[in-house]
mmCIF file of C-alpha atoms and ligand atoms in Angstrom:
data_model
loop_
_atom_site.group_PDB
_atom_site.id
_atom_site.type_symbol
_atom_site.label_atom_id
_atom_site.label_comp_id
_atom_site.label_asym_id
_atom_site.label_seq_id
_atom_site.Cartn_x
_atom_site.Cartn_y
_atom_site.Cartn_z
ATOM 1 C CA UNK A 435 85.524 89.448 98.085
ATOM 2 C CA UNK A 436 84.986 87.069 95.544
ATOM 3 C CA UNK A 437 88.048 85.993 93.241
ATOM 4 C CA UNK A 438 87.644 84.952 89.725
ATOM 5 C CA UNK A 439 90.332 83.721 87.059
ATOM 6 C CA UNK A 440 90.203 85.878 83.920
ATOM 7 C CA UNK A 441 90.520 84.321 80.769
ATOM 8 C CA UNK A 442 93.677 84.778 78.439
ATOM 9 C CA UNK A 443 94.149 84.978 74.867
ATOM 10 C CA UNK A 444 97.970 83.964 74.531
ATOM 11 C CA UNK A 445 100.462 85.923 72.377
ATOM 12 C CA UNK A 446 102.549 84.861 69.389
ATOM 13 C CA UNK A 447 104.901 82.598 71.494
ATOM 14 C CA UNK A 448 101.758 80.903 73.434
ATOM 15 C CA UNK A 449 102.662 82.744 76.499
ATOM 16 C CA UNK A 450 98.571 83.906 78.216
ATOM 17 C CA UNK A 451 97.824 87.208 78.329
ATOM 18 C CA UNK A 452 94.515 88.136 80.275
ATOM 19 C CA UNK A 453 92.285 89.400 78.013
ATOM 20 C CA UNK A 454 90.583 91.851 80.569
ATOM 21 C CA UNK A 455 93.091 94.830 82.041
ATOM 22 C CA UNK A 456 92.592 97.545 84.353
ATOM 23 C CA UNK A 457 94.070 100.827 82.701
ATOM 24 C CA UNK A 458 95.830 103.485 85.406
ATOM 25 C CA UNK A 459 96.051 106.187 83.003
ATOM 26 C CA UNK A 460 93.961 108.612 85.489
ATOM 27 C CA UNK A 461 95.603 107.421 88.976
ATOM 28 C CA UNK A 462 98.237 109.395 90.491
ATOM 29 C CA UNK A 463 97.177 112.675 89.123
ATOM 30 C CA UNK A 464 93.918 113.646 90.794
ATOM 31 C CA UNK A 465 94.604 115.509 94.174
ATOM 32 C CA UNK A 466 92.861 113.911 96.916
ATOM 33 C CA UNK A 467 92.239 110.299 94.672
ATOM 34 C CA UNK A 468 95.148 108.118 95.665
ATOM 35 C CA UNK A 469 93.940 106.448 98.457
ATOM 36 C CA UNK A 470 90.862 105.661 96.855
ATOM 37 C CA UNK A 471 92.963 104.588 93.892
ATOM 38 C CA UNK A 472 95.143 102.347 96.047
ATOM 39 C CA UNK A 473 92.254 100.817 97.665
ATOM 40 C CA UNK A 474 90.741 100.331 94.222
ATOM 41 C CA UNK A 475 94.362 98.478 93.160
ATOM 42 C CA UNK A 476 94.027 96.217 95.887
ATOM 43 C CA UNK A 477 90.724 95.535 95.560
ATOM 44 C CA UNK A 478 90.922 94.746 91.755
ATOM 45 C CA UNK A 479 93.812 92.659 92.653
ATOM 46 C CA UNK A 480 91.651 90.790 95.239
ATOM 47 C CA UNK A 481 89.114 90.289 92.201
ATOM 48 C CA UNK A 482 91.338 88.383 89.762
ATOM 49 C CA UNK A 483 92.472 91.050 88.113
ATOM 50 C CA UNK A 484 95.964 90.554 87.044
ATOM 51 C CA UNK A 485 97.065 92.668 83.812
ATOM 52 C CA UNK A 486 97.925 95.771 84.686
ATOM 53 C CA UNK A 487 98.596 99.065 82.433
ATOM 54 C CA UNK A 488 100.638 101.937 83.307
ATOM 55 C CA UNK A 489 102.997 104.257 82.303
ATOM 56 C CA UNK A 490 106.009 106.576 83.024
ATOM 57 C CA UNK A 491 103.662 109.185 81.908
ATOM 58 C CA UNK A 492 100.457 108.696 84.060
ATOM 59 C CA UNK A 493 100.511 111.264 86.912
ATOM 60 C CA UNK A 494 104.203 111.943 86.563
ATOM 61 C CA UNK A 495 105.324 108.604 87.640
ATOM 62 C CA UNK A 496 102.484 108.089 90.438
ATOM 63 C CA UNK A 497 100.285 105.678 88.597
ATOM 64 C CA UNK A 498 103.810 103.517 88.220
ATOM 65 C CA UNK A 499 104.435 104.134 92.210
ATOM 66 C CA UNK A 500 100.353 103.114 93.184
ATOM 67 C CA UNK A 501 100.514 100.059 91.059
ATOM 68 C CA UNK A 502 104.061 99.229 92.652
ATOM 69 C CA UNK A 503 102.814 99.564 96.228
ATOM 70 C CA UNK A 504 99.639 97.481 95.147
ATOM 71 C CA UNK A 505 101.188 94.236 93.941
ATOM 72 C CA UNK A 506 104.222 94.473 96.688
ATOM 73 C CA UNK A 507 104.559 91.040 97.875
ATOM 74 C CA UNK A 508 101.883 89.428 95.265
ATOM 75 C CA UNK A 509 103.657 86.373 93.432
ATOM 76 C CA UNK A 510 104.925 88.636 90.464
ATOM 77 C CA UNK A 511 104.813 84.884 87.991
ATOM 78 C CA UNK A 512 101.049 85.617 88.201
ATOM 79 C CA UNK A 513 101.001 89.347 87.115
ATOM 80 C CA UNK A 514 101.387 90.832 83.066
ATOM 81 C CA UNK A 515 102.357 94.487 84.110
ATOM 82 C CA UNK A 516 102.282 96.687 81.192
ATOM 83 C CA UNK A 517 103.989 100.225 80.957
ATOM 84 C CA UNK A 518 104.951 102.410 79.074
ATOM 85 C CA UNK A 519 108.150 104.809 77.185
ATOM 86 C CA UNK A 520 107.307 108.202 76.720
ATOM 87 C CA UNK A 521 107.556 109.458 73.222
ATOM 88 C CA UNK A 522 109.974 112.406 74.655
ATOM 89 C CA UNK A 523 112.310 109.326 75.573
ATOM 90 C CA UNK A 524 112.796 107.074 72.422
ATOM 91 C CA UNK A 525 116.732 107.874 71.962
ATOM 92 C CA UNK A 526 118.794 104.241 72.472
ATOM 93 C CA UNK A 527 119.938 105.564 75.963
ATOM 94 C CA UNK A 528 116.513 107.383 77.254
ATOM 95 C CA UNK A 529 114.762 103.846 76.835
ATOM 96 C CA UNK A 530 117.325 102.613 78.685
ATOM 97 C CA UNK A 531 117.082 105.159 81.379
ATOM 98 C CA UNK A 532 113.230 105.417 81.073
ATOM 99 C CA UNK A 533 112.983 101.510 82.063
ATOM 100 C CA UNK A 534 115.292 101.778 85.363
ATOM 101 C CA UNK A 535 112.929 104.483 86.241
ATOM 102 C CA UNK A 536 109.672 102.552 85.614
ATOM 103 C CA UNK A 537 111.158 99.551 87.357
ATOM 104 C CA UNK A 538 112.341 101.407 90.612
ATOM 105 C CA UNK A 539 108.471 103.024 90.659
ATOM 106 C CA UNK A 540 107.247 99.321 90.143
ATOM 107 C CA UNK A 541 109.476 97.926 92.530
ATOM 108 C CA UNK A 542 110.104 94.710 90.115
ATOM 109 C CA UNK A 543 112.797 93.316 88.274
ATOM 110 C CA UNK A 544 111.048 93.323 85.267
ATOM 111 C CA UNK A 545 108.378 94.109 83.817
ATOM 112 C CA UNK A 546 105.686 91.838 81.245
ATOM 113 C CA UNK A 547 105.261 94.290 78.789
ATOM 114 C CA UNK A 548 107.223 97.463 77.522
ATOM 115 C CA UNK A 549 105.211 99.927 74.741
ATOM 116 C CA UNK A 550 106.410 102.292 72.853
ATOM 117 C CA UNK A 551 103.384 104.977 74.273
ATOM 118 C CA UNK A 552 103.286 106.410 70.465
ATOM 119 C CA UNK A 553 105.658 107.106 67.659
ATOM 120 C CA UNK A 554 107.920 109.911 66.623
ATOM 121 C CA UNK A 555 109.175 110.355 63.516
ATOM 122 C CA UNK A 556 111.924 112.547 64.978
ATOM 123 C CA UNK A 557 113.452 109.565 66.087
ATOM 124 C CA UNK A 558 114.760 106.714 63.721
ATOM 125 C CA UNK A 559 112.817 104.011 65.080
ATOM 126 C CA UNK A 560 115.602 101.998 64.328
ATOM 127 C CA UNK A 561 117.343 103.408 67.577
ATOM 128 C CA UNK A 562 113.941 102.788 69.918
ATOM 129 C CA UNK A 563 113.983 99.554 68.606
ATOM 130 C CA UNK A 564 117.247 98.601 69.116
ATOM 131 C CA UNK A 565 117.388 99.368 72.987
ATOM 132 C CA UNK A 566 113.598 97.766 73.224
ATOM 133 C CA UNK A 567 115.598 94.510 71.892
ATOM 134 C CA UNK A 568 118.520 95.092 74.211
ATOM 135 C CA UNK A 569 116.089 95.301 77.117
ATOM 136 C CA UNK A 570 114.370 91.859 76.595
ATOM 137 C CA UNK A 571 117.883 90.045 76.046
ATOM 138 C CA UNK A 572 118.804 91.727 79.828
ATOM 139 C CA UNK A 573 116.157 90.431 81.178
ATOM 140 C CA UNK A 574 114.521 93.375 82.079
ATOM 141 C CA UNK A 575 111.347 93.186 79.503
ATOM 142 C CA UNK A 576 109.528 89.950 78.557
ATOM 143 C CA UNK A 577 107.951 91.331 75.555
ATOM 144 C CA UNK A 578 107.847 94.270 73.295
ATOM 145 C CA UNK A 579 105.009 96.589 72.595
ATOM 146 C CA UNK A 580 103.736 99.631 70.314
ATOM 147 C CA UNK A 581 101.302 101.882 70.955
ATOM 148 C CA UNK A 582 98.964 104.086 68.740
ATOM 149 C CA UNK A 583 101.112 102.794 65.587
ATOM 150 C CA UNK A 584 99.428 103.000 61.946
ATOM 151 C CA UNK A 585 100.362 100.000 59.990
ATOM 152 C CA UNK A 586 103.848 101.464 58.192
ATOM 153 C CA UNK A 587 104.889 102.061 61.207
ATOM 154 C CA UNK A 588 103.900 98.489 62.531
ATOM 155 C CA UNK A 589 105.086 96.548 59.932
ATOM 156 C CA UNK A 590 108.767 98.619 60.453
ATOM 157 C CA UNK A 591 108.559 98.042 64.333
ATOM 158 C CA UNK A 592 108.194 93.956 63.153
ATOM 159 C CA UNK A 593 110.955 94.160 60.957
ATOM 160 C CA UNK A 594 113.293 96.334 63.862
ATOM 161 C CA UNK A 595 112.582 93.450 66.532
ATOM 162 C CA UNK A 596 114.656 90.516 67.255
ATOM 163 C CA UNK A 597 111.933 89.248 69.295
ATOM 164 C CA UNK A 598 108.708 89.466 67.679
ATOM 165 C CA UNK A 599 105.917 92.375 68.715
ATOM 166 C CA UNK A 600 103.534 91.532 71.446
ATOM 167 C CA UNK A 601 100.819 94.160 70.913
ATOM 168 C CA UNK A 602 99.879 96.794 69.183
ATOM 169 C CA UNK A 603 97.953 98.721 71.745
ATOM 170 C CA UNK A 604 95.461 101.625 70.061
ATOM 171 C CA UNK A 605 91.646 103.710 70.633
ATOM 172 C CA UNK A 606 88.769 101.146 70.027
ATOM 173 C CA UNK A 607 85.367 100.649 71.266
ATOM 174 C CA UNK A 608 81.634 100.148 69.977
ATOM 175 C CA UNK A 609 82.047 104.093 69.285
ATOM 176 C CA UNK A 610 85.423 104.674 67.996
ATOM 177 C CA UNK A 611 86.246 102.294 64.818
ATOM 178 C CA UNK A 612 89.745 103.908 63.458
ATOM 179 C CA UNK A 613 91.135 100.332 63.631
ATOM 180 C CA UNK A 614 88.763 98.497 61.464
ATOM 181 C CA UNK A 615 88.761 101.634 58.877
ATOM 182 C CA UNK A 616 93.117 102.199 58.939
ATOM 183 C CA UNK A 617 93.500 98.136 58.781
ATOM 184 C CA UNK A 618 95.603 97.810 62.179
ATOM 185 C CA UNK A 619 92.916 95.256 63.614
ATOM 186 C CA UNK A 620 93.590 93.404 59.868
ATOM 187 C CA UNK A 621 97.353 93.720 60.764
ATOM 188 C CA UNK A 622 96.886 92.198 64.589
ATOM 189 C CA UNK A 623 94.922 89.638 63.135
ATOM 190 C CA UNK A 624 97.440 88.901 60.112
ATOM 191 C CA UNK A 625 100.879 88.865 62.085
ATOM 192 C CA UNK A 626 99.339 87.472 65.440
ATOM 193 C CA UNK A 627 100.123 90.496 67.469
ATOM 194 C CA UNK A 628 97.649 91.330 70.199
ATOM 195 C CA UNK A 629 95.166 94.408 69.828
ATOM 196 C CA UNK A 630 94.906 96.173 73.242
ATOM 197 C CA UNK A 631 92.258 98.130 72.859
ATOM 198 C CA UNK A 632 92.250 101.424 75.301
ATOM 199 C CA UNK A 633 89.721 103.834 76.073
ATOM 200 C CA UNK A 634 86.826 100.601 75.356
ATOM 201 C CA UNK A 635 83.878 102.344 76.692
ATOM 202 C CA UNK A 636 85.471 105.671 75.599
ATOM 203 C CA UNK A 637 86.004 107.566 79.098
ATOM 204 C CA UNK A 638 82.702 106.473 80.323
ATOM 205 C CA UNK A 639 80.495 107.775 77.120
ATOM 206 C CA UNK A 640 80.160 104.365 75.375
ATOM 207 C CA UNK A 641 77.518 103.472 78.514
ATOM 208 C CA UNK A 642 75.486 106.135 77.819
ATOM 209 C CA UNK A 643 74.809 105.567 74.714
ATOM 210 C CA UNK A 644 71.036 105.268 73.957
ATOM 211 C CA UNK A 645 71.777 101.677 71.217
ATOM 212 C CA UNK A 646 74.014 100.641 73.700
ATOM 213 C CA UNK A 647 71.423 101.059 76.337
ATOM 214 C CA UNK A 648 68.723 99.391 74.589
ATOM 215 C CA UNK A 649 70.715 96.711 73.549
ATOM 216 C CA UNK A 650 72.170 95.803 76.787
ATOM 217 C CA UNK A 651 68.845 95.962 78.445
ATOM 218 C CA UNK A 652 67.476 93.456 75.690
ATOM 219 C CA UNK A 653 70.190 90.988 77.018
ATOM 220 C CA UNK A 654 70.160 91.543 80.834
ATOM 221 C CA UNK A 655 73.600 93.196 80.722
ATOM 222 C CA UNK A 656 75.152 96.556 81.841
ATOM 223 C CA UNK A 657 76.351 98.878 78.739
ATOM 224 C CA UNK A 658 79.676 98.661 80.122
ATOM 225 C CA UNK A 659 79.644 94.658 80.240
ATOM 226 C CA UNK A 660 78.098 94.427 76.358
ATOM 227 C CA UNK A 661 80.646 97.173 75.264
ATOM 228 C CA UNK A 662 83.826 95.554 76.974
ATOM 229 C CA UNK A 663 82.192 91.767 75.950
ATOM 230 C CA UNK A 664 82.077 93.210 72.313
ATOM 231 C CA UNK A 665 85.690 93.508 72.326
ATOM 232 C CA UNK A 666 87.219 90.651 74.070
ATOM 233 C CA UNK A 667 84.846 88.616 71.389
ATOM 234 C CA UNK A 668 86.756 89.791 68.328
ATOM 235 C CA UNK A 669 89.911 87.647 67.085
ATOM 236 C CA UNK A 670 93.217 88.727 68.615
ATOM 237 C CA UNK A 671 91.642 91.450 70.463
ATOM 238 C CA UNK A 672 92.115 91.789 74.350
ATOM 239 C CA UNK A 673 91.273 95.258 76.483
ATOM 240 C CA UNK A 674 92.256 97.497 79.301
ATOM 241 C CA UNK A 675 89.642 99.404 81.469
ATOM 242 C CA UNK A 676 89.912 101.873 83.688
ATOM 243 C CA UNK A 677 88.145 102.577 86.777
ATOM 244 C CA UNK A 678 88.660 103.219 90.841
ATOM 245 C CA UNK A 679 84.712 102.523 91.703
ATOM 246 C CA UNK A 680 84.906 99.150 93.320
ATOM 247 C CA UNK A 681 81.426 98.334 92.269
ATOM 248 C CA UNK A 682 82.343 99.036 88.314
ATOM 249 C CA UNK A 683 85.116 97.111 88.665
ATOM 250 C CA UNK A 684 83.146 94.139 89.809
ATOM 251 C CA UNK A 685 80.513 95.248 87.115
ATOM 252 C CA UNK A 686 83.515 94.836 83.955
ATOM 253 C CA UNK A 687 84.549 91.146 85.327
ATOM 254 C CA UNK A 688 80.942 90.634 84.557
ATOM 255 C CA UNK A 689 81.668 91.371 80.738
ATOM 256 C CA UNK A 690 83.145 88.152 81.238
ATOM 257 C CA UNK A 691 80.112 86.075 81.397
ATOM 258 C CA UNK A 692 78.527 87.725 78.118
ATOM 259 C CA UNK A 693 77.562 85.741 74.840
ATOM 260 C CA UNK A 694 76.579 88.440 72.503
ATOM 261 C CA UNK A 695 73.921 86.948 70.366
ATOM 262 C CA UNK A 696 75.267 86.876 66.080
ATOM 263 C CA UNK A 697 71.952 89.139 65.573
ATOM 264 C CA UNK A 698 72.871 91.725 67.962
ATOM 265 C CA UNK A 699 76.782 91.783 66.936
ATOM 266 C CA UNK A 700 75.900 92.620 63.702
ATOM 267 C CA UNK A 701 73.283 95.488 64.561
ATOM 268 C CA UNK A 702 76.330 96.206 67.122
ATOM 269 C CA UNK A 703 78.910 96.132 64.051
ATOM 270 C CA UNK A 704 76.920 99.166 62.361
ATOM 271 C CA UNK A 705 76.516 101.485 65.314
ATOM 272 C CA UNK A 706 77.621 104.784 64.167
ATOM 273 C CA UNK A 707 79.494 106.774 65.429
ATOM 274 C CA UNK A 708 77.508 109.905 65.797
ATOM 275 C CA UNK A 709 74.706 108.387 68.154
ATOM 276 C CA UNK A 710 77.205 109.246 71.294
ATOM 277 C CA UNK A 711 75.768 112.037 73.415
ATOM 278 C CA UNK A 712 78.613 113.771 75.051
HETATM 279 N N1 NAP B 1392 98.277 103.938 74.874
HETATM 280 C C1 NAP B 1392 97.606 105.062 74.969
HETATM 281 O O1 NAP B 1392 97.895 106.084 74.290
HETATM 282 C C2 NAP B 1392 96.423 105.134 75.897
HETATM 283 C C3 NAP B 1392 95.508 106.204 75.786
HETATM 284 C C4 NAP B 1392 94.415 106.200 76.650
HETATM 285 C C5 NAP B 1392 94.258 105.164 77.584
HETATM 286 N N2 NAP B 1392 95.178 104.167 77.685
HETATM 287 C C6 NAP B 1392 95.042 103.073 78.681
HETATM 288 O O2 NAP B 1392 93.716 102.539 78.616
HETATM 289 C C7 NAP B 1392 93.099 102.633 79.888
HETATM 290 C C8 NAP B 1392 91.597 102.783 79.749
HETATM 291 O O3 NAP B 1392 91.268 103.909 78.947
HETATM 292 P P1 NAP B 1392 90.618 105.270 79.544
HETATM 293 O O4 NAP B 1392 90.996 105.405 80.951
HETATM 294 O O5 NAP B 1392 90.983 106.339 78.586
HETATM 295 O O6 NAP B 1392 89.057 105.087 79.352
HETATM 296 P P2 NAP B 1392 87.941 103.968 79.655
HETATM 297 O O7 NAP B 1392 88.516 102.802 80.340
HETATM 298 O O8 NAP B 1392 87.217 103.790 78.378
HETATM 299 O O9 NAP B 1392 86.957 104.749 80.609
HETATM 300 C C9 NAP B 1392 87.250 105.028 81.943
HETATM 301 C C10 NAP B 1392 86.037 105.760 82.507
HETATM 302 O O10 NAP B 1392 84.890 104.904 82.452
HETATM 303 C C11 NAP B 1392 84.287 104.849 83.731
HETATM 304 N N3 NAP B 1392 83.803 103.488 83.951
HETATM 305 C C12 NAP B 1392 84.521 102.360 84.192
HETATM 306 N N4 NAP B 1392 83.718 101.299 84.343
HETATM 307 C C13 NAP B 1392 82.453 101.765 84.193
HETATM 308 C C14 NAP B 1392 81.189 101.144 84.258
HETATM 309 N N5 NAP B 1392 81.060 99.844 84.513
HETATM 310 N N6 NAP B 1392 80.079 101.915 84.058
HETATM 311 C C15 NAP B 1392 80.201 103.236 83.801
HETATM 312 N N7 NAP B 1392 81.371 103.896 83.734
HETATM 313 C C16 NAP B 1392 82.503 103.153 83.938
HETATM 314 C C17 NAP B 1392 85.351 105.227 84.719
HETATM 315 O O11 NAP B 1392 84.786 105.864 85.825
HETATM 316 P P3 NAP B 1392 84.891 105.241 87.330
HETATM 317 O O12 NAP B 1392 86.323 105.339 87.742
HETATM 318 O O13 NAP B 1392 83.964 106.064 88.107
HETATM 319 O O14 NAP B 1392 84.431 103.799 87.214
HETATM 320 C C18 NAP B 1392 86.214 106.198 83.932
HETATM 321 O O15 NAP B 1392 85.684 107.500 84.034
HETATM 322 C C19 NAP B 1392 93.811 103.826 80.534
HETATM 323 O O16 NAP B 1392 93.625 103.874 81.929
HETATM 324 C C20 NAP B 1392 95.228 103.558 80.113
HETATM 325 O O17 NAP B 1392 95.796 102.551 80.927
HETATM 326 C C21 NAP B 1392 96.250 104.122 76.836
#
């Protein structure tokens, strides 16, 4: 199997991220999946694919354990492993207890990047935020992340952290624009924080759609590749897809290779919304 090096948009401190991901969210959790799921792991691995995203959450802990068992032994310097605090575990001392759990399911040290996996206003975030800090002066997280965070609570994360916010990590794709309409993308761009965006071809519905279709066609792309190329095109904006069929995975490094004609990103710009069939 061919392996290619995947490009990297770097964050605020010029560390490189890469700007293409493979999300986990679904492995672990389907009875019967795993071993397809590990062999997918490896075989993304094998690929070039290095940035990984998980979380506590994903199939109980599984996702955490298959991605663990994936890069055993893999020289961890050339990994960005990504997981994720539930919002059920945002008190000072859960986050602290939270991580040793991750870690232990990761077998590593440390991991590249911890999230916040979405806010809750029961919690001061003040609290979250000062064990997040705590855990990147031990050593045990490089950088700090939020997820699905509106820009008040963004611009309060900033201001909590004594280390600067890696990514803000939200829903976007051709289909789904609630991050050019609530200003977050604005806000990546502004205070050069990463946009992760999740979900990019919207749980498999942005490559059916008919514009997307055509339009891919027109270049002698996949929907998938034009949909993921979209995003990684955009200032500031990287992305994280998911998938355990080898061949797609092979298929989204192609997104890679795209250059989306200025004609076509704007017709691309204006797609609305409402011309997904689900
Ligand atoms: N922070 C958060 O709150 C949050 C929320 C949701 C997701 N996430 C993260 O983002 C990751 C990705 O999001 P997601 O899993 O929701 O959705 P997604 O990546 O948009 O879509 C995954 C689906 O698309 C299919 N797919 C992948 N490549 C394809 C291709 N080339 N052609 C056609 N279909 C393709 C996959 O099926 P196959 O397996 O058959 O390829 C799978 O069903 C998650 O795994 C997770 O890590 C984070």
């Amino acid at each position: 199997m061919e392996s290619r090096q995947i490009p990297t948009k770097t964050l605020h401190d010029g560390a490189p991220v890469p700007v293409l991901g493979l999300g986990t969210a679904g492995y672990g959790s389907a009875f019967g999946g795993e071993y397809r799921q590990g062999d997918a792991l490896r075989a993304a691995l094998q690929m070039g694919y290095r940035h990984i995203d998980t979380a506590e959450i994903y199939g109980g802990g599984r996702s955490e354990e298959l991605v663990g068992a994936a890069i055993r032994g893999m020289p961890r310097e050339e990994l960005f492993i990504a997981t994720k605090v539930h919002r059920a575990h945002l008190r000072h001392d859960d986050v602290l207890r939270a991580i040793d759990g991750s870690l232990s399911r990761l077998q590593c040290d440390y991991v590249d990047l911890y999230l916040i996996h979405a806010p809750e206003p029961a919690i001061p975030l003040r609290e979250t935020m000062d064990a997040m800090n705590e855990l990147v002066e031990r050593g045990k997280i490089r950088y700090i992340g939020i997820s699905n965070f509106g820009v008040d609570q963004a611009d309060e994360a900033l201001s909590l952290t004594r280390s600067l916010i890696a990514t803000n990590q939200v829903h976007y794709n051709l289909l789904v624009r609630e991050p050019e309409r609530n200003g977050v993308l604005r806000w990546c761009q502004e205070h050069d924080v990463l946009l992760t965006a999740y979900s990019p071809l919207e749980k498999g519905r942005v490559p059916r759609d008919d514009t997307v279709i055509r339009l891919a066609g027109d270049l002698g792309v996949t929907p998938a590749q034009l949909a993921l190329a979209w995003l990684i095109k955009k200032d500031h904006v990287i992305t994280i897809v998911q998938s355990d069929n080898v061949e797609h995975l092979e298929e989204n490094l192609g997104a890679l290779d795209v250059d989306i004609p200025e004609d076509m990103v704007a017709e691309l710009e204006n797609l609305p919304a409402h011309r997904v069939r689900w």
